[in-house]
Amino acid sequence: MGKSEFRKPLVTHIYTADPSAHVFEDKIYIYPSHDLVNEGLDDGKGDHFQMKDYHVLSLDDIGAVCTDHGEALHIDNVPWASKQMWAPDAAYKNGKYYFYFPAKDKDDIFRIGAAVSDRPEGPFKPEPDYIQGSFSIDPAVFVDDDGRAYMYFGGLWGGQLEKWQTGEFVRGEEEMTAGEDGPQGTQTALGAMVAELNDDMLSFKTKPQEIKIHDENGKPLTADDKDRWYFEGPWMHKFNGKYYLSYSTGPTHYLCYAESESPTGPFKYKGRLMEPVVGWTTHHSIVEFKGKWYLFYHDSKLSGGQTHLRTVMHTELEIAPDGTITTIVPYE
Ligand code: FUB
């Protein structure tokens, strides 16, 4: 398939975003957010993202018609959650499919929940409480070749990551502008968090630790390095034995990636994965299918640029033997 055949909405009957793609049962399953039209304010704190449920999509093959398997989980069935079901992910282990999702709890604090199914498309049965020790948004679960599973998570501003710098949630002033309570200027930027999961895939084995991304001189990226800093949307892929953490830079709208010898880092910044798309957020996943690599991502073109009404799509990636990814220019 050429570039023009890719890079089109996978479905148009609903708005979808934040696609986490995995190969299960020889098909590509896509776990997106389900964007809804709403009156929420675009205030930099994400209040216009008021999602209430998840649909699972799948592709039998590249170029096939995308199937919507319908609602896989609704917020009304999650006892601990109050609102804002944001970017999810899924994993397979021990004969079960695990679905991970962030939502605000009854105290307006983002937590990460888990739900289980026998089928990749769900429906998923949520656990009664969120994963203890979890916080912030955008879970991405990576199961390594040795069977160990890691959850990457965390997002700034509306995702509340900077409110956890002391290890406890510090609410801050209501009128505070998004990001004011995080590191500034030449201070070290905050990183994504990583925690190893227990074999039950429903609890943390290790306390979440912050991932540092270093520049070409071995120095951690700083808060003013906004073309390269970590903002949200972590994803992990392994290529030729090395680990690649990719992520969104938020206000500068890039997708970037960094390389490590270990799934928990430290990582060295390696490059830009994708130039900005129409819309504010970029959020992606990377998956290998039948010997080729694909990027799943979203833009806001279908909704005329409304930042909270997005559509998932995919394209092929070119990865060199040393892990370097050719930067995607989305509309070329
Ligand atoms: O979909 C809501 C939020 O927008 C996600 O959690 C972020 O990654 C951004 O895409």
mmCIF file of C-alpha atoms in Angstrom, residues 54-294:
data_model
loop_
_atom_site.group_PDB
_atom_site.id
_atom_site.type_symbol
_atom_site.label_atom_id
_atom_site.label_comp_id
_atom_site.label_asym_id
_atom_site.label_seq_id
_atom_site.Cartn_x
_atom_site.Cartn_y
_atom_site.Cartn_z
ATOM 1 C CA TYR A 54 -14.295 2.282 24.852
ATOM 2 C CA HIS A 55 -14.813 0.482 21.550
ATOM 3 C CA VAL A 56 -12.297 -2.060 20.220
ATOM 4 C CA LEU A 57 -11.376 -2.039 16.517
ATOM 5 C CA SER A 58 -9.606 -4.675 14.446
ATOM 6 C CA LEU A 59 -8.015 -5.219 11.041
ATOM 7 C CA ASP A 60 -7.837 -8.753 9.629
ATOM 8 C CA ASP A 61 -4.953 -7.540 7.479
ATOM 9 C CA ILE A 62 -3.355 -4.319 6.251
ATOM 10 C CA GLY A 63 -5.784 -2.812 3.737
ATOM 11 C CA ALA A 64 -8.782 -4.722 5.129
ATOM 12 C CA VAL A 65 -11.981 -2.965 6.222
ATOM 13 C CA CYS A 66 -11.744 -2.004 9.892
ATOM 14 C CA THR A 67 -14.227 -3.740 12.215
ATOM 15 C CA ASP A 68 -15.760 -1.956 15.199
ATOM 16 C CA HIS A 69 -16.512 -4.631 17.799
ATOM 17 C CA GLY A 70 -18.746 -2.235 19.725
ATOM 18 C CA GLU A 71 -18.602 -1.116 23.320
ATOM 19 C CA ALA A 72 -16.046 -3.076 25.330
ATOM 20 C CA LEU A 73 -16.263 -1.159 28.624
ATOM 21 C CA HIS A 74 -18.467 1.670 29.955
ATOM 22 C CA ILE A 75 -17.720 3.997 32.854
ATOM 23 C CA ASP A 76 -21.030 3.082 34.526
ATOM 24 C CA ASN A 77 -19.564 -0.376 35.161
ATOM 25 C CA VAL A 78 -16.337 0.877 36.775
ATOM 26 C CA PRO A 79 -17.034 1.352 40.508
ATOM 27 C CA TRP A 80 -14.084 3.676 41.258
ATOM 28 C CA ALA A 81 -14.243 5.948 38.163
ATOM 29 C CA SER A 82 -16.143 9.228 37.873
ATOM 30 C CA LYS A 83 -15.232 10.665 34.450
ATOM 31 C CA GLN A 84 -12.777 11.109 31.563
ATOM 32 C CA MET A 85 -11.834 7.685 30.221
ATOM 33 C CA TRP A 86 -8.637 8.599 28.379
ATOM 34 C CA ALA A 87 -6.044 6.718 26.316
ATOM 35 C CA PRO A 88 -6.140 2.941 26.964
ATOM 36 C CA ASP A 89 -3.967 -0.067 26.156
ATOM 37 C CA ALA A 90 -4.258 -3.852 26.246
ATOM 38 C CA ALA A 91 -2.003 -6.859 26.799
ATOM 39 C CA TYR A 92 -2.174 -10.649 26.589
ATOM 40 C CA LYS A 93 -0.776 -13.039 29.166
ATOM 41 C CA ASN A 94 -1.715 -16.343 30.804
ATOM 42 C CA GLY A 95 -4.560 -16.951 28.295
ATOM 43 C CA LYS A 96 -6.350 -13.695 29.177
ATOM 44 C CA TYR A 97 -6.628 -10.248 27.651
ATOM 45 C CA TYR A 98 -6.044 -7.284 29.940
ATOM 46 C CA PHE A 99 -7.363 -3.808 29.234
ATOM 47 C CA TYR A 100 -5.828 -0.777 30.969
ATOM 48 C CA PHE A 101 -7.445 2.634 31.115
ATOM 49 C CA PRO A 102 -7.042 5.942 32.950
ATOM 50 C CA ALA A 103 -10.013 7.761 34.444
ATOM 51 C CA LYS A 104 -10.621 10.285 37.207
ATOM 52 C CA ASP A 105 -11.640 8.775 40.522
ATOM 53 C CA LYS A 106 -14.312 10.291 42.797
ATOM 54 C CA ASP A 107 -11.723 12.845 44.092
ATOM 55 C CA ASP A 108 -10.899 14.060 40.548
ATOM 56 C CA ILE A 109 -7.526 12.312 40.565
ATOM 57 C CA PHE A 110 -6.467 10.310 37.508
ATOM 58 C CA ARG A 111 -5.843 6.637 38.278
ATOM 59 C CA ILE A 112 -5.291 3.613 36.059
ATOM 60 C CA GLY A 113 -7.734 0.735 36.057
ATOM 61 C CA ALA A 114 -7.574 -2.798 34.685
ATOM 62 C CA ALA A 115 -10.259 -5.009 33.188
ATOM 63 C CA VAL A 116 -10.111 -8.621 31.973
ATOM 64 C CA SER A 117 -11.602 -10.692 29.161
ATOM 65 C CA ASP A 118 -11.152 -14.044 27.457
ATOM 66 C CA ARG A 119 -11.385 -12.290 24.098
ATOM 67 C CA PRO A 120 -9.228 -9.501 22.590
ATOM 68 C CA GLU A 121 -12.345 -7.513 21.661
ATOM 69 C CA GLY A 122 -13.858 -7.796 25.149
ATOM 70 C CA PRO A 123 -16.259 -7.101 26.728
ATOM 71 C CA PHE A 124 -13.863 -6.401 29.588
ATOM 72 C CA LYS A 125 -14.809 -6.938 33.234
ATOM 73 C CA PRO A 126 -13.308 -4.149 35.327
ATOM 74 C CA GLU A 127 -11.564 -4.768 38.621
ATOM 75 C CA PRO A 128 -13.432 -3.218 41.580
ATOM 76 C CA ASP A 129 -10.651 -0.684 42.300
ATOM 77 C CA TYR A 130 -7.895 1.035 40.359
ATOM 78 C CA ILE A 131 -4.363 -0.414 40.353
ATOM 79 C CA GLN A 132 -2.941 0.512 43.746
ATOM 80 C CA GLY A 133 -0.017 2.924 43.374
ATOM 81 C CA SER A 134 -1.146 4.045 39.902
ATOM 82 C CA PHE A 135 -1.695 7.671 38.957
ATOM 83 C CA SER A 136 -1.823 10.015 35.949
ATOM 84 C CA ILE A 137 -2.746 8.812 32.431
ATOM 85 C CA ASP A 138 -1.829 6.957 29.239
ATOM 86 C CA PRO A 139 -0.913 3.410 30.303
ATOM 87 C CA ALA A 140 1.092 1.401 27.768
ATOM 88 C CA VAL A 141 1.907 -2.179 28.694
ATOM 89 C CA PHE A 142 4.870 -3.968 27.169
ATOM 90 C CA VAL A 143 5.429 -7.707 27.651
ATOM 91 C CA ASP A 144 9.095 -8.508 27.102
ATOM 92 C CA ASP A 145 10.419 -11.705 25.483
ATOM 93 C CA ASP A 146 11.163 -13.111 28.967
ATOM 94 C CA GLY A 147 7.480 -12.717 29.945
ATOM 95 C CA ARG A 148 8.059 -9.758 32.300
ATOM 96 C CA ALA A 149 5.451 -7.017 31.825
ATOM 97 C CA TYR A 150 5.961 -3.290 32.339
ATOM 98 C CA MET A 151 3.462 -0.452 32.448
ATOM 99 C CA TYR A 152 4.610 2.952 31.160
ATOM 100 C CA PHE A 153 2.367 5.884 32.009
ATOM 101 C CA GLY A 154 2.131 9.583 32.781
ATOM 102 C CA GLY A 155 1.071 12.815 31.157
ATOM 103 C CA LEU A 156 1.650 16.467 32.046
ATOM 104 C CA TRP A 157 -0.917 19.278 32.500
ATOM 105 C CA GLY A 158 -4.412 17.724 32.308
ATOM 106 C CA GLY A 159 -2.781 14.342 32.951
ATOM 107 C CA GLN A 160 -1.641 15.588 36.405
ATOM 108 C CA LEU A 161 1.865 14.039 36.300
ATOM 109 C CA GLU A 162 3.554 17.122 37.795
ATOM 110 C CA LYS A 163 1.215 16.961 40.794
ATOM 111 C CA TRP A 164 2.949 13.742 41.959
ATOM 112 C CA GLN A 165 6.517 15.054 42.266
ATOM 113 C CA THR A 166 6.563 14.499 46.055
ATOM 114 C CA GLY A 167 5.140 10.976 45.726
ATOM 115 C CA GLU A 168 1.771 12.282 46.968
ATOM 116 C CA PHE A 169 -0.906 14.123 44.972
ATOM 117 C CA VAL A 170 -0.586 17.892 45.522
ATOM 118 C CA ARG A 171 -3.704 19.534 44.117
ATOM 119 C CA GLY A 172 -2.334 23.098 43.726
ATOM 120 C CA GLU A 173 -4.339 26.270 43.142
ATOM 121 C CA GLU A 174 -7.487 26.019 40.994
ATOM 122 C CA GLU A 175 -6.504 29.067 38.931
ATOM 123 C CA MET A 176 -2.991 27.755 38.215
ATOM 124 C CA THR A 177 -2.223 27.633 34.485
ATOM 125 C CA ALA A 178 -1.527 24.139 33.127
ATOM 126 C CA GLY A 179 2.112 23.170 33.726
ATOM 127 C CA GLU A 180 2.934 25.919 36.244
ATOM 128 C CA ASP A 181 3.505 23.374 38.991
ATOM 129 C CA GLY A 182 6.056 21.384 36.940
ATOM 130 C CA PRO A 183 9.804 21.988 36.408
ATOM 131 C CA GLN A 184 10.635 25.175 34.503
ATOM 132 C CA GLY A 185 13.488 26.475 32.319
ATOM 133 C CA THR A 186 16.742 24.539 32.678
ATOM 134 C CA GLN A 187 15.378 22.278 35.416
ATOM 135 C CA THR A 188 15.318 18.595 34.476
ATOM 136 C CA ALA A 189 12.090 17.723 32.674
ATOM 137 C CA LEU A 190 9.754 15.169 34.196
ATOM 138 C CA GLY A 191 9.794 11.744 32.563
ATOM 139 C CA ALA A 192 7.303 8.967 31.929
ATOM 140 C CA MET A 193 6.833 6.510 34.789
ATOM 141 C CA VAL A 194 7.424 2.760 34.607
ATOM 142 C CA ALA A 195 6.354 -0.037 36.949
ATOM 143 C CA GLU A 196 6.770 -3.761 36.480
ATOM 144 C CA LEU A 197 3.490 -5.683 36.725
ATOM 145 C CA ASN A 198 2.983 -8.783 38.820
ATOM 146 C CA ASP A 199 2.217 -12.063 37.064
ATOM 147 C CA ASP A 200 -1.516 -11.393 37.692
ATOM 148 C CA MET A 201 -1.182 -8.358 35.353
ATOM 149 C CA LEU A 202 -3.480 -6.483 37.740
ATOM 150 C CA SER A 203 -1.052 -5.030 40.270
ATOM 151 C CA PHE A 204 2.353 -3.358 40.420
ATOM 152 C CA LYS A 205 5.319 -5.511 41.412
ATOM 153 C CA THR A 206 7.591 -2.467 41.703
ATOM 154 C CA LYS A 207 6.978 1.097 42.801
ATOM 155 C CA PRO A 208 6.644 3.369 39.754
ATOM 156 C CA GLN A 209 9.981 4.971 38.888
ATOM 157 C CA GLU A 210 10.646 7.929 36.645
ATOM 158 C CA ILE A 211 12.383 7.379 33.317
ATOM 159 C CA LYS A 212 15.069 9.883 32.421
ATOM 160 C CA ILE A 213 15.820 10.742 28.801
ATOM 161 C CA HIS A 214 19.362 11.973 28.196
ATOM 162 C CA ASP A 215 20.609 14.126 25.359
ATOM 163 C CA GLU A 216 23.656 13.467 23.143
ATOM 164 C CA ASN A 217 25.961 14.680 25.984
ATOM 165 C CA GLY A 218 24.437 12.365 28.578
ATOM 166 C CA LYS A 219 22.553 15.237 30.279
ATOM 167 C CA PRO A 220 18.861 14.795 31.166
ATOM 168 C CA LEU A 221 16.474 16.737 28.906
ATOM 169 C CA THR A 222 15.368 20.018 30.481
ATOM 170 C CA ALA A 223 11.898 21.572 30.846
ATOM 171 C CA ASP A 224 12.648 24.255 28.236
ATOM 172 C CA ASP A 225 13.668 21.650 25.608
ATOM 173 C CA LYS A 226 10.074 21.394 24.442
ATOM 174 C CA ASP A 227 10.882 19.961 21.004
ATOM 175 C CA ARG A 228 12.272 16.849 22.735
ATOM 176 C CA TRP A 229 10.819 16.673 26.261
ATOM 177 C CA TYR A 230 8.422 13.986 27.405
ATOM 178 C CA PHE A 231 4.803 15.181 27.646
ATOM 179 C CA GLU A 232 2.458 12.160 27.379
ATOM 180 C CA GLY A 233 1.537 9.058 25.390
ATOM 181 C CA PRO A 234 4.430 6.635 26.088
ATOM 182 C CA TRP A 235 4.872 3.544 23.911
ATOM 183 C CA MET A 236 7.521 0.817 24.038
ATOM 184 C CA HIS A 237 8.735 -1.330 21.170
ATOM 185 C CA LYS A 238 11.732 -3.644 20.978
ATOM 186 C CA PHE A 239 13.832 -3.796 17.828
ATOM 187 C CA ASN A 240 17.005 -5.842 17.296
ATOM 188 C CA GLY A 241 17.321 -6.361 21.075
ATOM 189 C CA LYS A 242 17.076 -2.661 22.014
ATOM 190 C CA TYR A 243 14.201 -0.840 23.699
ATOM 191 C CA TYR A 244 12.571 2.238 22.154
ATOM 192 C CA LEU A 245 10.418 4.595 24.206
ATOM 193 C CA SER A 246 8.345 6.867 21.953
ATOM 194 C CA TYR A 247 6.129 9.676 23.178
ATOM 195 C CA SER A 248 4.389 12.964 22.426
ATOM 196 C CA THR A 249 6.010 16.341 23.128
ATOM 197 C CA GLY A 250 2.556 17.914 23.758
ATOM 198 C CA PRO A 251 2.599 21.673 23.063
ATOM 199 C CA THR A 252 5.171 21.303 20.258
ATOM 200 C CA HIS A 253 3.093 18.469 18.748
ATOM 201 C CA TYR A 254 5.908 16.071 17.792
ATOM 202 C CA LEU A 255 6.265 12.360 18.337
ATOM 203 C CA CYS A 256 9.835 11.535 19.419
ATOM 204 C CA TYR A 257 11.721 8.426 20.508
ATOM 205 C CA ALA A 258 14.639 7.399 22.671
ATOM 206 C CA GLU A 259 16.752 4.222 22.900
ATOM 207 C CA SER A 260 17.959 2.027 25.757
ATOM 208 C CA GLU A 261 19.541 -1.341 26.511
ATOM 209 C CA SER A 262 16.925 -1.878 29.235
ATOM 210 C CA PRO A 263 13.106 -1.555 29.340
ATOM 211 C CA THR A 264 13.408 0.765 32.341
ATOM 212 C CA GLY A 265 16.117 3.022 30.918
ATOM 213 C CA PRO A 266 17.911 5.333 31.140
ATOM 214 C CA PHE A 267 17.074 6.284 27.563
ATOM 215 C CA LYS A 268 19.055 8.339 25.069
ATOM 216 C CA TYR A 269 17.097 10.687 22.814
ATOM 217 C CA LYS A 270 17.257 9.349 19.248
ATOM 218 C CA GLY A 271 15.015 11.440 17.032
ATOM 219 C CA ARG A 272 11.674 12.599 15.782
ATOM 220 C CA LEU A 273 9.134 10.025 14.743
ATOM 221 C CA MET A 274 6.429 12.258 13.302
ATOM 222 C CA GLU A 275 5.818 15.915 12.437
ATOM 223 C CA PRO A 276 2.630 17.590 13.790
ATOM 224 C CA VAL A 277 -0.821 16.538 12.631
ATOM 225 C CA VAL A 278 -4.008 18.632 12.375
ATOM 226 C CA GLY A 279 -5.254 18.998 15.957
ATOM 227 C CA TRP A 280 -3.433 19.516 19.253
ATOM 228 C CA THR A 281 -2.611 16.046 20.473
ATOM 229 C CA THR A 282 -0.614 13.349 18.803
ATOM 230 C CA HIS A 283 -0.746 9.911 20.386
ATOM 231 C CA HIS A 284 0.459 6.764 18.755
ATOM 232 C CA SER A 285 1.529 3.141 18.943
ATOM 233 C CA ILE A 286 4.049 1.076 16.987
ATOM 234 C CA VAL A 287 3.436 -2.542 16.026
ATOM 235 C CA GLU A 288 5.103 -5.226 13.901
ATOM 236 C CA PHE A 289 2.761 -7.251 11.689
ATOM 237 C CA LYS A 290 3.849 -9.865 9.147
ATOM 238 C CA GLY A 291 7.433 -8.567 9.123
ATOM 239 C CA LYS A 292 6.595 -4.868 8.615
ATOM 240 C CA TRP A 293 6.296 -2.051 11.143
ATOM 241 C CA TYR A 294 3.311 0.280 11.425
#
